[in-house]
Amino acid sequence: MDTYLPEKTPIVFVPGLFGSMSNQIIPGTGNWNFGFARTAYEPFIRILEQMGYRQGEQLFIAFYDWRQPIAYCAEQYLVPTIEWAKQTTGSSKVNLICHSMGGLVSRAYVQGENYLCDVDQLLMLATPNAGSPVSYCYWAGGKLPRTVSPKKNVVELYMNVYLAYLEKSIPRNKVEAIQKHFPSLTDLAPGYAYGDYLLEKQNGMETVVPYSSMVVQNHFLDQLNSTMDLIWERDIAVTLIAGVSHETIQYLQTVPSLSPKRWVDGRAVGSINSNFGDGNVMASSVFAMIGEKYVVQATHLDILYKSESIIRQVLER
């Protein structure tokens, strides 16, 4: 039987990429909902409700336009949801539970200049705190080449569905359309903390492409990770949960691009994969910031329900 415990700190759940949908993103999809990812997020919301957090009472969802820069999403969507949660419950603080990109949206707020000291705990599941090489492929080349994708997964399917819609509704150069209408992808690409991740092959030799020399750099993440200490100064408890045991792209193998606009730092033709990831994000990227760390054997979406016992334990403190 569900139990409602009013003394609990309210939760604001921040979904990941493709976890929010509305007419604002794709006309005809209605008011804010989980869209493509409802089969992953709706069961997770039921898990939180079984813990005693009822939606609209102590559980609130921060939907956002994931196409936009992450800092913009934090200011325009997360902050109003936190304010709604505080006004509804009378609580001065909330706990943020975030999946994937949602963790970066949350970090943009709690590390920002307009932070209002209203977050007690930050729980991040599968958040690419150092970025992900997959985002470079979509941003620079408009696709994830077949020779790169280790295995088809649901997140890749979501991406392909949206890019097909974008290409159809905005008929222009695909890469140009992505870079104009999907700017958040650069906020998800690897940053300095990830390390050099492109391996370029020329004349039979493979050499590392230094991040410092790349055109596609993640200035958002570099700034965020350089000010990470603000989280501890602001007394926010951080929990990091990473999925492992699933083949994940760690490095991209490239060849020089023949185009001045596509694959600007090298055309991806292969990848070096690792099982120390969830199929989309390397655990090392999740753990690129200080916090209490947990590892579960899970995919990028399965991690939601496979982390239930950890989330219960953390929230009961």
PDB file of C-alpha atoms in Angstrom:
ATOM      1  CA  MET A   1       0.000   0.000   0.000  1.00  0.00           C
ATOM      2  CA  ASP A   2       1.320   3.447  -0.944  1.00  0.00           C
ATOM      3  CA  THR A   3       2.212   5.656   1.990  1.00  0.00           C
ATOM      4  CA  TYR A   4       2.148   9.437   1.879  1.00  0.00           C
ATOM      5  CA  LEU A   5       4.770  10.964   4.140  1.00  0.00           C
ATOM      6  CA  PRO A   6       4.467  14.771   4.129  1.00  0.00           C
ATOM      7  CA  GLU A   7       7.718  15.299   6.017  1.00  0.00           C
ATOM      8  CA  LYS A   8       9.780  14.028   3.115  1.00  0.00           C
ATOM      9  CA  THR A   9      11.716  16.505   1.003  1.00  0.00           C
ATOM     10  CA  PRO A  10       9.885  16.854  -2.330  1.00  0.00           C
ATOM     11  CA  ILE A  11      11.416  15.370  -5.470  1.00  0.00           C
ATOM     12  CA  VAL A  12      11.876  17.070  -8.815  1.00  0.00           C
ATOM     13  CA  PHE A  13      12.577  14.506 -11.517  1.00  0.00           C
ATOM     14  CA  VAL A  14      14.557  15.728 -14.536  1.00  0.00           C
ATOM     15  CA  PRO A  15      14.397  13.332 -17.505  1.00  0.00           C
ATOM     16  CA  GLY A  16      17.069  12.912 -20.142  1.00  0.00           C
ATOM     17  CA  LEU A  17      17.378  13.602 -23.848  1.00  0.00           C
ATOM     18  CA  PHE A  18      14.067  12.839 -25.651  1.00  0.00           C
ATOM     19  CA  GLY A  19      12.359  12.433 -22.255  1.00  0.00           C
ATOM     20  CA  SER A  20      10.166  15.504 -22.762  1.00  0.00           C
ATOM     21  CA  MET A  21       7.713  16.097 -25.566  1.00  0.00           C
ATOM     22  CA  SER A  22       5.090  18.724 -26.403  1.00  0.00           C
ATOM     23  CA  ASN A  23       3.650  20.773 -29.245  1.00  0.00           C
ATOM     24  CA  GLN A  24       6.583  23.109 -28.638  1.00  0.00           C
ATOM     25  CA  ILE A  25       9.015  20.449 -29.876  1.00  0.00           C
ATOM     26  CA  ILE A  26       6.899  18.540 -32.389  1.00  0.00           C
ATOM     27  CA  PRO A  27       3.484  19.993 -33.291  1.00  0.00           C
ATOM     28  CA  GLY A  28       0.641  17.604 -32.570  1.00  0.00           C
ATOM     29  CA  THR A  29       2.239  15.855 -29.591  1.00  0.00           C
ATOM     30  CA  GLY A  30       0.099  17.704 -27.016  1.00  0.00           C
ATOM     31  CA  ASN A  31       0.989  19.114 -23.632  1.00  0.00           C
ATOM     32  CA  TRP A  32       4.196  18.168 -21.848  1.00  0.00           C
ATOM     33  CA  ASN A  33       4.666  14.412 -21.548  1.00  0.00           C
ATOM     34  CA  PHE A  34       7.450  11.807 -21.706  1.00  0.00           C
ATOM     35  CA  GLY A  35       7.037  11.355 -25.455  1.00  0.00           C
ATOM     36  CA  PHE A  36       9.356   8.772 -27.044  1.00  0.00           C
ATOM     37  CA  ALA A  37      10.599   7.668 -23.623  1.00  0.00           C
ATOM     38  CA  ARG A  38       7.309   7.045 -21.832  1.00  0.00           C
ATOM     39  CA  THR A  39       7.931   3.295 -21.633  1.00  0.00           C
ATOM     40  CA  ALA A  40      11.050   3.991 -19.558  1.00  0.00           C
ATOM     41  CA  TYR A  41       9.945   6.971 -17.468  1.00  0.00           C
ATOM     42  CA  GLU A  42       6.333   6.172 -16.585  1.00  0.00           C
ATOM     43  CA  PRO A  43       7.316   2.949 -14.728  1.00  0.00           C
ATOM     44  CA  PHE A  44      10.038   4.916 -12.921  1.00  0.00           C
ATOM     45  CA  ILE A  45       7.502   7.506 -11.780  1.00  0.00           C
ATOM     46  CA  ARG A  46       5.370   4.653 -10.412  1.00  0.00           C
ATOM     47  CA  ILE A  47       8.394   3.412  -8.449  1.00  0.00           C
ATOM     48  CA  LEU A  48       8.796   6.855  -6.861  1.00  0.00           C
ATOM     49  CA  GLU A  49       5.080   6.949  -6.083  1.00  0.00           C
ATOM     50  CA  GLN A  50       5.388   3.576  -4.348  1.00  0.00           C
ATOM     51  CA  MET A  51       8.050   5.197  -2.163  1.00  0.00           C
ATOM     52  CA  GLY A  52       5.427   7.678  -0.972  1.00  0.00           C
ATOM     53  CA  TYR A  53       5.941  10.548  -3.422  1.00  0.00           C
ATOM     54  CA  ARG A  54       2.719  11.415  -5.207  1.00  0.00           C
ATOM     55  CA  GLN A  55       2.860  13.328  -8.442  1.00  0.00           C
ATOM     56  CA  GLY A  56       1.742  16.925  -8.013  1.00  0.00           C
ATOM     57  CA  GLU A  57       2.030  16.648  -4.216  1.00  0.00           C
ATOM     58  CA  GLN A  58       5.626  15.687  -3.446  1.00  0.00           C
ATOM     59  CA  LEU A  59       6.786  14.614  -6.876  1.00  0.00           C
ATOM     60  CA  PHE A  60       7.212  17.044  -9.752  1.00  0.00           C
ATOM     61  CA  ILE A  61       8.554  16.562 -13.278  1.00  0.00           C
ATOM     62  CA  ALA A  62      10.761  19.168 -14.947  1.00  0.00           C
ATOM     63  CA  PHE A  63       9.985  18.728 -18.634  1.00  0.00           C
ATOM     64  CA  TYR A  64      12.168  20.839 -20.930  1.00  0.00           C
ATOM     65  CA  ASP A  65      13.044  21.511 -24.549  1.00  0.00           C
ATOM     66  CA  TRP A  66      16.113  19.276 -24.877  1.00  0.00           C
ATOM     67  CA  ARG A  67      17.039  20.798 -28.246  1.00  0.00           C
ATOM     68  CA  GLN A  68      18.061  24.041 -26.553  1.00  0.00           C
ATOM     69  CA  PRO A  69      21.374  24.802 -24.776  1.00  0.00           C
ATOM     70  CA  ILE A  70      21.465  23.133 -21.373  1.00  0.00           C
ATOM     71  CA  ALA A  71      21.937  26.356 -19.394  1.00  0.00           C
ATOM     72  CA  TYR A  72      18.799  27.735 -21.079  1.00  0.00           C
ATOM     73  CA  CYS A  73      16.854  24.599 -20.132  1.00  0.00           C
ATOM     74  CA  ALA A  74      17.891  25.007 -16.505  1.00  0.00           C
ATOM     75  CA  GLU A  75      16.787  28.635 -16.348  1.00  0.00           C
ATOM     76  CA  GLN A  76      13.557  28.367 -18.330  1.00  0.00           C
ATOM     77  CA  TYR A  77      12.253  24.963 -17.244  1.00  0.00           C
ATOM     78  CA  LEU A  78      13.974  23.534 -14.145  1.00  0.00           C
ATOM     79  CA  VAL A  79      13.910  26.681 -12.012  1.00  0.00           C
ATOM     80  CA  PRO A  80      10.124  27.220 -12.414  1.00  0.00           C
ATOM     81  CA  THR A  81       9.478  23.541 -11.580  1.00  0.00           C
ATOM     82  CA  ILE A  82      11.549  23.778  -8.399  1.00  0.00           C
ATOM     83  CA  GLU A  83       9.620  26.920  -7.448  1.00  0.00           C
ATOM     84  CA  TRP A  84       6.331  25.099  -8.111  1.00  0.00           C
ATOM     85  CA  ALA A  85       7.461  22.204  -5.878  1.00  0.00           C
ATOM     86  CA  LYS A  86       8.436  24.550  -3.044  1.00  0.00           C
ATOM     87  CA  GLN A  87       5.209  26.539  -3.209  1.00  0.00           C
ATOM     88  CA  THR A  88       3.069  23.398  -3.327  1.00  0.00           C
ATOM     89  CA  THR A  89       4.765  21.633  -0.425  1.00  0.00           C
ATOM     90  CA  GLY A  90       5.929  24.556   1.695  1.00  0.00           C
ATOM     91  CA  SER A  91       9.396  23.036   1.693  1.00  0.00           C
ATOM     92  CA  SER A  92      12.445  25.272   1.376  1.00  0.00           C
ATOM     93  CA  LYS A  93      14.423  22.589  -0.465  1.00  0.00           C
ATOM     94  CA  VAL A  94      13.965  19.809  -3.005  1.00  0.00           C
ATOM     95  CA  ASN A  95      15.855  16.689  -4.017  1.00  0.00           C
ATOM     96  CA  LEU A  96      16.718  16.449  -7.706  1.00  0.00           C
ATOM     97  CA  ILE A  97      16.642  13.001  -9.308  1.00  0.00           C
ATOM     98  CA  CYS A  98      18.059  13.224 -12.809  1.00  0.00           C
ATOM     99  CA  HIS A  99      18.590  10.856 -15.689  1.00  0.00           C
ATOM    100  CA  SER A 100      21.261  11.347 -18.353  1.00  0.00           C
ATOM    101  CA  MET A 101      21.112  14.902 -19.800  1.00  0.00           C
ATOM    102  CA  GLY A 102      18.802  15.854 -16.925  1.00  0.00           C
ATOM    103  CA  GLY A 103      21.802  15.714 -14.595  1.00  0.00           C
ATOM    104  CA  LEU A 104      23.600  18.352 -16.631  1.00  0.00           C
ATOM    105  CA  VAL A 105      20.498  20.557 -16.633  1.00  0.00           C
ATOM    106  CA  SER A 106      20.470  20.262 -12.842  1.00  0.00           C
ATOM    107  CA  ARG A 107      24.179  20.992 -12.534  1.00  0.00           C
ATOM    108  CA  ALA A 108      23.751  24.103 -14.677  1.00  0.00           C
ATOM    109  CA  TYR A 109      21.318  25.398 -12.040  1.00  0.00           C
ATOM    110  CA  VAL A 110      23.028  24.369  -8.797  1.00  0.00           C
ATOM    111  CA  GLN A 111      26.404  25.633 -10.047  1.00  0.00           C
ATOM    112  CA  GLY A 112      24.952  28.780 -11.559  1.00  0.00           C
ATOM    113  CA  GLU A 113      24.963  32.392 -10.407  1.00  0.00           C
ATOM    114  CA  ASN A 114      21.208  32.360  -9.791  1.00  0.00           C
ATOM    115  CA  TYR A 115      21.166  29.348  -7.481  1.00  0.00           C
ATOM    116  CA  LEU A 116      18.729  29.913  -4.575  1.00  0.00           C
ATOM    117  CA  CYS A 117      20.131  27.385  -2.047  1.00  0.00           C
ATOM    118  CA  ASP A 118      17.074  25.186  -2.481  1.00  0.00           C
ATOM    119  CA  VAL A 119      18.551  21.774  -3.387  1.00  0.00           C
ATOM    120  CA  ASP A 120      19.408  19.255  -0.680  1.00  0.00           C
ATOM    121  CA  GLN A 121      20.424  16.197  -2.709  1.00  0.00           C
ATOM    122  CA  LEU A 122      21.413  15.661  -6.331  1.00  0.00           C
ATOM    123  CA  LEU A 123      20.978  12.079  -7.573  1.00  0.00           C
ATOM    124  CA  MET A 124      22.320  11.511 -11.088  1.00  0.00           C
ATOM    125  CA  LEU A 125      21.729   8.334 -13.069  1.00  0.00           C
ATOM    126  CA  ALA A 126      23.798   7.772 -16.244  1.00  0.00           C
ATOM    127  CA  THR A 127      24.694  11.461 -16.552  1.00  0.00           C
ATOM    128  CA  PRO A 128      27.560  12.133 -19.015  1.00  0.00           C
ATOM    129  CA  ASN A 129      29.451  14.538 -16.747  1.00  0.00           C
ATOM    130  CA  ALA A 130      32.427  14.435 -19.123  1.00  0.00           C
ATOM    131  CA  GLY A 131      30.336  14.060 -22.294  1.00  0.00           C
ATOM    132  CA  SER A 132      29.849  11.268 -24.838  1.00  0.00           C
ATOM    133  CA  PRO A 133      31.587  10.644 -28.207  1.00  0.00           C
ATOM    134  CA  VAL A 134      28.250   9.697 -29.789  1.00  0.00           C
ATOM    135  CA  SER A 135      27.197  13.358 -29.667  1.00  0.00           C
ATOM    136  CA  TYR A 136      30.225  14.341 -31.753  1.00  0.00           C
ATOM    137  CA  CYS A 137      29.014  12.006 -34.511  1.00  0.00           C
ATOM    138  CA  TYR A 138      25.555  13.527 -34.649  1.00  0.00           C
ATOM    139  CA  TRP A 139      26.769  17.123 -34.363  1.00  0.00           C
ATOM    140  CA  ALA A 140      29.638  16.892 -36.852  1.00  0.00           C
ATOM    141  CA  GLY A 141      28.294  14.289 -39.265  1.00  0.00           C
ATOM    142  CA  GLY A 142      24.536  14.147 -38.779  1.00  0.00           C
ATOM    143  CA  LYS A 143      24.572  10.427 -38.044  1.00  0.00           C
ATOM    144  CA  LEU A 144      26.145   7.557 -36.165  1.00  0.00           C
ATOM    145  CA  PRO A 145      27.877   5.480 -38.868  1.00  0.00           C
ATOM    146  CA  ARG A 146      27.063   1.759 -38.947  1.00  0.00           C
ATOM    147  CA  THR A 147      30.732   0.990 -38.491  1.00  0.00           C
ATOM    148  CA  VAL A 148      30.695   2.955 -35.232  1.00  0.00           C
ATOM    149  CA  SER A 149      27.470   1.848 -33.529  1.00  0.00           C
ATOM    150  CA  PRO A 150      28.356  -1.139 -31.297  1.00  0.00           C
ATOM    151  CA  LYS A 151      24.735  -2.273 -31.017  1.00  0.00           C
ATOM    152  CA  LYS A 152      21.384  -0.778 -31.823  1.00  0.00           C
ATOM    153  CA  ASN A 153      19.740   0.667 -28.724  1.00  0.00           C
ATOM    154  CA  VAL A 154      16.596   2.566 -27.839  1.00  0.00           C
ATOM    155  CA  VAL A 155      18.317   5.937 -27.407  1.00  0.00           C
ATOM    156  CA  GLU A 156      19.829   5.674 -30.891  1.00  0.00           C
ATOM    157  CA  LEU A 157      16.354   4.845 -32.200  1.00  0.00           C
ATOM    158  CA  TYR A 158      14.930   7.985 -30.543  1.00  0.00           C
ATOM    159  CA  MET A 159      17.709  10.054 -32.114  1.00  0.00           C
ATOM    160  CA  ASN A 160      17.112   8.655 -35.588  1.00  0.00           C
ATOM    161  CA  VAL A 161      13.363   9.262 -35.334  1.00  0.00           C
ATOM    162  CA  TYR A 162      13.864  12.880 -34.329  1.00  0.00           C
ATOM    163  CA  LEU A 163      16.564  13.545 -36.938  1.00  0.00           C
ATOM    164  CA  ALA A 164      14.300  12.081 -39.631  1.00  0.00           C
ATOM    165  CA  TYR A 165      11.561  14.475 -38.492  1.00  0.00           C
ATOM    166  CA  LEU A 166      14.006  17.392 -38.470  1.00  0.00           C
ATOM    167  CA  GLU A 167      15.304  16.556 -41.943  1.00  0.00           C
ATOM    168  CA  LYS A 168      11.755  16.288 -43.312  1.00  0.00           C
ATOM    169  CA  SER A 169      10.335  19.404 -41.641  1.00  0.00           C
ATOM    170  CA  ILE A 170      13.406  21.578 -42.281  1.00  0.00           C
ATOM    171  CA  PRO A 171      14.701  20.612 -45.732  1.00  0.00           C
ATOM    172  CA  ARG A 172      18.283  21.805 -45.852  1.00  0.00           C
ATOM    173  CA  ASN A 173      21.763  20.429 -45.314  1.00  0.00           C
ATOM    174  CA  LYS A 174      21.309  17.867 -42.527  1.00  0.00           C
ATOM    175  CA  VAL A 175      24.333  18.913 -40.479  1.00  0.00           C
ATOM    176  CA  GLU A 176      23.400  22.583 -40.869  1.00  0.00           C
ATOM    177  CA  ALA A 177      19.842  21.824 -39.699  1.00  0.00           C
ATOM    178  CA  ILE A 178      21.102  19.890 -36.663  1.00  0.00           C
ATOM    179  CA  GLN A 179      23.540  22.607 -35.644  1.00  0.00           C
ATOM    180  CA  LYS A 180      20.889  25.301 -35.981  1.00  0.00           C
ATOM    181  CA  HIS A 181      17.934  23.512 -34.406  1.00  0.00           C
ATOM    182  CA  PHE A 182      19.617  21.075 -31.984  1.00  0.00           C
ATOM    183  CA  PRO A 183      22.374  23.140 -30.295  1.00  0.00           C
ATOM    184  CA  SER A 184      22.310  21.097 -27.079  1.00  0.00           C
ATOM    185  CA  LEU A 185      24.269  18.342 -28.851  1.00  0.00           C
ATOM    186  CA  THR A 186      27.493  20.311 -28.393  1.00  0.00           C
ATOM    187  CA  ASP A 187      26.763  20.449 -24.646  1.00  0.00           C
ATOM    188  CA  LEU A 188      26.714  16.642 -24.654  1.00  0.00           C
ATOM    189  CA  ALA A 189      29.919  16.070 -26.650  1.00  0.00           C
ATOM    190  CA  PRO A 190      33.084  15.112 -24.744  1.00  0.00           C
ATOM    191  CA  GLY A 191      34.768  17.905 -22.836  1.00  0.00           C
ATOM    192  CA  TYR A 192      38.306  18.291 -21.532  1.00  0.00           C
ATOM    193  CA  ALA A 193      37.582  15.973 -18.583  1.00  0.00           C
ATOM    194  CA  TYR A 194      36.792  13.106 -20.959  1.00  0.00           C
ATOM    195  CA  GLY A 195      40.272  13.171 -22.465  1.00  0.00           C
ATOM    196  CA  ASP A 196      41.324  12.792 -26.103  1.00  0.00           C
ATOM    197  CA  TYR A 197      38.784  10.549 -27.811  1.00  0.00           C
ATOM    198  CA  LEU A 198      39.483  10.839 -31.562  1.00  0.00           C
ATOM    199  CA  LEU A 199      42.052   8.562 -33.189  1.00  0.00           C
ATOM    200  CA  GLU A 200      42.963   9.690 -36.726  1.00  0.00           C
ATOM    201  CA  LYS A 201      44.346   7.303 -39.311  1.00  0.00           C
ATOM    202  CA  GLN A 202      46.588   8.684 -42.064  1.00  0.00           C
ATOM    203  CA  ASN A 203      49.100   6.833 -44.232  1.00  0.00           C
ATOM    204  CA  GLY A 204      48.592   3.660 -42.233  1.00  0.00           C
ATOM    205  CA  MET A 205      49.388   5.420 -38.933  1.00  0.00           C
ATOM    206  CA  GLU A 206      46.871   6.108 -36.169  1.00  0.00           C
ATOM    207  CA  THR A 207      47.459   9.157 -33.986  1.00  0.00           C
ATOM    208  CA  VAL A 208      45.529  10.820 -31.188  1.00  0.00           C
ATOM    209  CA  VAL A 209      43.742  14.070 -32.016  1.00  0.00           C
ATOM    210  CA  PRO A 210      44.362  16.416 -29.050  1.00  0.00           C
ATOM    211  CA  TYR A 211      41.145  17.832 -27.606  1.00  0.00           C
ATOM    212  CA  SER A 212      42.849  21.228 -27.412  1.00  0.00           C
ATOM    213  CA  SER A 213      43.201  21.311 -31.223  1.00  0.00           C
ATOM    214  CA  MET A 214      39.628  20.299 -32.013  1.00  0.00           C
ATOM    215  CA  VAL A 215      36.972  22.570 -33.506  1.00  0.00           C
ATOM    216  CA  VAL A 216      34.154  20.764 -31.655  1.00  0.00           C
ATOM    217  CA  GLN A 217      34.871  21.549 -28.018  1.00  0.00           C
ATOM    218  CA  ASN A 218      32.365  21.419 -25.183  1.00  0.00           C
ATOM    219  CA  HIS A 219      32.775  24.844 -23.596  1.00  0.00           C
ATOM    220  CA  PHE A 220      29.663  24.334 -21.474  1.00  0.00           C
ATOM    221  CA  LEU A 221      30.993  21.180 -19.790  1.00  0.00           C
ATOM    222  CA  ASP A 222      34.500  22.580 -19.495  1.00  0.00           C
ATOM    223  CA  GLN A 223      33.136  25.559 -17.574  1.00  0.00           C
ATOM    224  CA  LEU A 224      30.823  23.382 -15.486  1.00  0.00           C
ATOM    225  CA  ASN A 225      33.594  20.976 -14.491  1.00  0.00           C
ATOM    226  CA  SER A 226      36.013  23.794 -13.699  1.00  0.00           C
ATOM    227  CA  THR A 227      33.529  25.155 -11.102  1.00  0.00           C
ATOM    228  CA  MET A 228      32.533  21.795  -9.650  1.00  0.00           C
ATOM    229  CA  ASP A 229      33.625  22.835  -6.149  1.00  0.00           C
ATOM    230  CA  LEU A 230      30.571  25.086  -5.960  1.00  0.00           C
ATOM    231  CA  ILE A 231      28.429  22.003  -5.365  1.00  0.00           C
ATOM    232  CA  TRP A 232      30.323  21.143  -2.188  1.00  0.00           C
ATOM    233  CA  GLU A 233      30.504  24.771  -1.070  1.00  0.00           C
ATOM    234  CA  ARG A 234      26.729  24.910  -1.424  1.00  0.00           C
ATOM    235  CA  ASP A 235      26.343  21.777   0.724  1.00  0.00           C
ATOM    236  CA  ILE A 236      24.592  19.626  -1.873  1.00  0.00           C
ATOM    237  CA  ALA A 237      24.944  15.861  -1.404  1.00  0.00           C
ATOM    238  CA  VAL A 238      25.741  14.141  -4.720  1.00  0.00           C
ATOM    239  CA  THR A 239      24.981  10.537  -5.665  1.00  0.00           C
ATOM    240  CA  LEU A 240      26.286   9.158  -8.973  1.00  0.00           C
ATOM    241  CA  ILE A 241      24.926   5.920 -10.469  1.00  0.00           C
ATOM    242  CA  ALA A 242      26.526   4.423 -13.573  1.00  0.00           C
ATOM    243  CA  GLY A 243      25.520   1.449 -15.686  1.00  0.00           C
ATOM    244  CA  VAL A 244      28.090  -1.098 -16.860  1.00  0.00           C
ATOM    245  CA  SER A 245      28.405  -4.427 -18.720  1.00  0.00           C
ATOM    246  CA  HIS A 246      27.107  -3.048 -22.024  1.00  0.00           C
ATOM    247  CA  GLU A 247      29.254  -2.311 -25.062  1.00  0.00           C
ATOM    248  CA  THR A 248      29.785   1.459 -25.183  1.00  0.00           C
ATOM    249  CA  ILE A 249      31.755   3.725 -27.512  1.00  0.00           C
ATOM    250  CA  GLN A 250      34.878   4.949 -25.735  1.00  0.00           C
ATOM    251  CA  TYR A 251      36.984   6.239 -28.643  1.00  0.00           C
ATOM    252  CA  LEU A 252      36.181   7.139 -32.247  1.00  0.00           C
ATOM    253  CA  GLN A 253      38.457   6.109 -35.097  1.00  0.00           C
ATOM    254  CA  THR A 254      38.531   8.745 -37.833  1.00  0.00           C
ATOM    255  CA  VAL A 255      40.007   9.688 -41.179  1.00  0.00           C
ATOM    256  CA  PRO A 256      40.556  13.271 -42.403  1.00  0.00           C
ATOM    257  CA  SER A 257      37.376  14.899 -43.661  1.00  0.00           C
ATOM    258  CA  LEU A 258      37.134  16.121 -47.252  1.00  0.00           C
ATOM    259  CA  SER A 259      34.424  18.629 -46.328  1.00  0.00           C
ATOM    260  CA  PRO A 260      34.940  21.998 -44.598  1.00  0.00           C
ATOM    261  CA  LYS A 261      31.530  21.696 -42.894  1.00  0.00           C
ATOM    262  CA  ARG A 262      31.010  17.980 -42.140  1.00  0.00           C
ATOM    263  CA  TRP A 263      33.134  15.940 -39.753  1.00  0.00           C
ATOM    264  CA  VAL A 264      35.291  18.999 -39.047  1.00  0.00           C
ATOM    265  CA  ASP A 265      37.632  17.124 -36.696  1.00  0.00           C
ATOM    266  CA  GLY A 266      37.635  13.871 -38.662  1.00  0.00           C
ATOM    267  CA  ARG A 267      35.087  11.506 -40.202  1.00  0.00           C
ATOM    268  CA  ALA A 268      34.192   8.660 -37.874  1.00  0.00           C
ATOM    269  CA  VAL A 269      34.788   5.293 -39.525  1.00  0.00           C
ATOM    270  CA  GLY A 270      35.068   3.031 -36.509  1.00  0.00           C
ATOM    271  CA  SER A 271      35.195   2.915 -32.734  1.00  0.00           C
ATOM    272  CA  ILE A 272      36.927   1.304 -29.809  1.00  0.00           C
ATOM    273  CA  ASN A 273      34.314   0.074 -27.372  1.00  0.00           C
ATOM    274  CA  SER A 274      34.278  -0.812 -23.692  1.00  0.00           C
ATOM    275  CA  ASN A 275      31.927  -2.809 -21.474  1.00  0.00           C
ATOM    276  CA  PHE A 276      32.437  -0.303 -18.661  1.00  0.00           C
ATOM    277  CA  GLY A 277      29.400   1.660 -19.786  1.00  0.00           C
ATOM    278  CA  ASP A 278      25.629   1.448 -20.250  1.00  0.00           C
ATOM    279  CA  GLY A 279      25.569   1.315 -24.049  1.00  0.00           C
ATOM    280  CA  ASN A 280      25.469   5.107 -24.355  1.00  0.00           C
ATOM    281  CA  VAL A 281      27.585   6.636 -21.582  1.00  0.00           C
ATOM    282  CA  MET A 282      30.891   5.453 -20.148  1.00  0.00           C
ATOM    283  CA  ALA A 283      30.959   5.017 -16.374  1.00  0.00           C
ATOM    284  CA  SER A 284      34.127   7.133 -16.301  1.00  0.00           C
ATOM    285  CA  SER A 285      32.096  10.027 -17.729  1.00  0.00           C
ATOM    286  CA  VAL A 286      29.389   9.613 -15.077  1.00  0.00           C
ATOM    287  CA  PHE A 287      32.094   9.568 -12.401  1.00  0.00           C
ATOM    288  CA  ALA A 288      33.911  12.663 -13.740  1.00  0.00           C
ATOM    289  CA  MET A 289      32.766  14.556 -10.669  1.00  0.00           C
ATOM    290  CA  ILE A 290      33.041  13.899  -6.965  1.00  0.00           C
ATOM    291  CA  GLY A 291      30.148  12.179  -5.238  1.00  0.00           C
ATOM    292  CA  GLU A 292      29.001   8.909  -3.711  1.00  0.00           C
ATOM    293  CA  LYS A 293      29.451   6.391  -6.537  1.00  0.00           C
ATOM    294  CA  TYR A 294      27.410   3.294  -7.382  1.00  0.00           C
ATOM    295  CA  VAL A 295      27.698   0.854 -10.275  1.00  0.00           C
ATOM    296  CA  VAL A 296      24.839  -1.316 -11.537  1.00  0.00           C
ATOM    297  CA  GLN A 297      24.700  -3.757 -14.436  1.00  0.00           C
ATOM    298  CA  ALA A 298      22.229  -1.907 -16.602  1.00  0.00           C
ATOM    299  CA  THR A 299      21.603  -0.219 -19.931  1.00  0.00           C
ATOM    300  CA  HIS A 300      21.100   3.520 -20.234  1.00  0.00           C
ATOM    301  CA  LEU A 301      17.354   3.136 -19.623  1.00  0.00           C
ATOM    302  CA  ASP A 302      17.274  -0.005 -17.447  1.00  0.00           C
ATOM    303  CA  ILE A 303      19.332   1.888 -14.886  1.00  0.00           C
ATOM    304  CA  LEU A 304      16.141   3.701 -13.874  1.00  0.00           C
ATOM    305  CA  TYR A 305      14.471   0.693 -12.300  1.00  0.00           C
ATOM    306  CA  LYS A 306      17.656  -1.191 -11.436  1.00  0.00           C
ATOM    307  CA  SER A 307      18.677   1.689  -9.155  1.00  0.00           C
ATOM    308  CA  GLU A 308      15.523   1.529  -7.039  1.00  0.00           C
ATOM    309  CA  SER A 309      17.208   0.147  -3.902  1.00  0.00           C
ATOM    310  CA  ILE A 310      20.003   2.733  -4.099  1.00  0.00           C
ATOM    311  CA  ILE A 311      17.530   5.595  -4.522  1.00  0.00           C
ATOM    312  CA  ARG A 312      15.445   4.369  -1.570  1.00  0.00           C
ATOM    313  CA  GLN A 313      18.550   4.183   0.608  1.00  0.00           C
ATOM    314  CA  VAL A 314      19.728   7.684  -0.347  1.00  0.00           C
ATOM    315  CA  LEU A 315      16.336   9.347   0.087  1.00  0.00           C
ATOM    316  CA  GLU A 316      15.778   7.822   3.515  1.00  0.00           C
ATOM    317  CA  ARG A 317      18.812   9.562   5.015  1.00  0.00           C
TER     318      ARG A 317
END
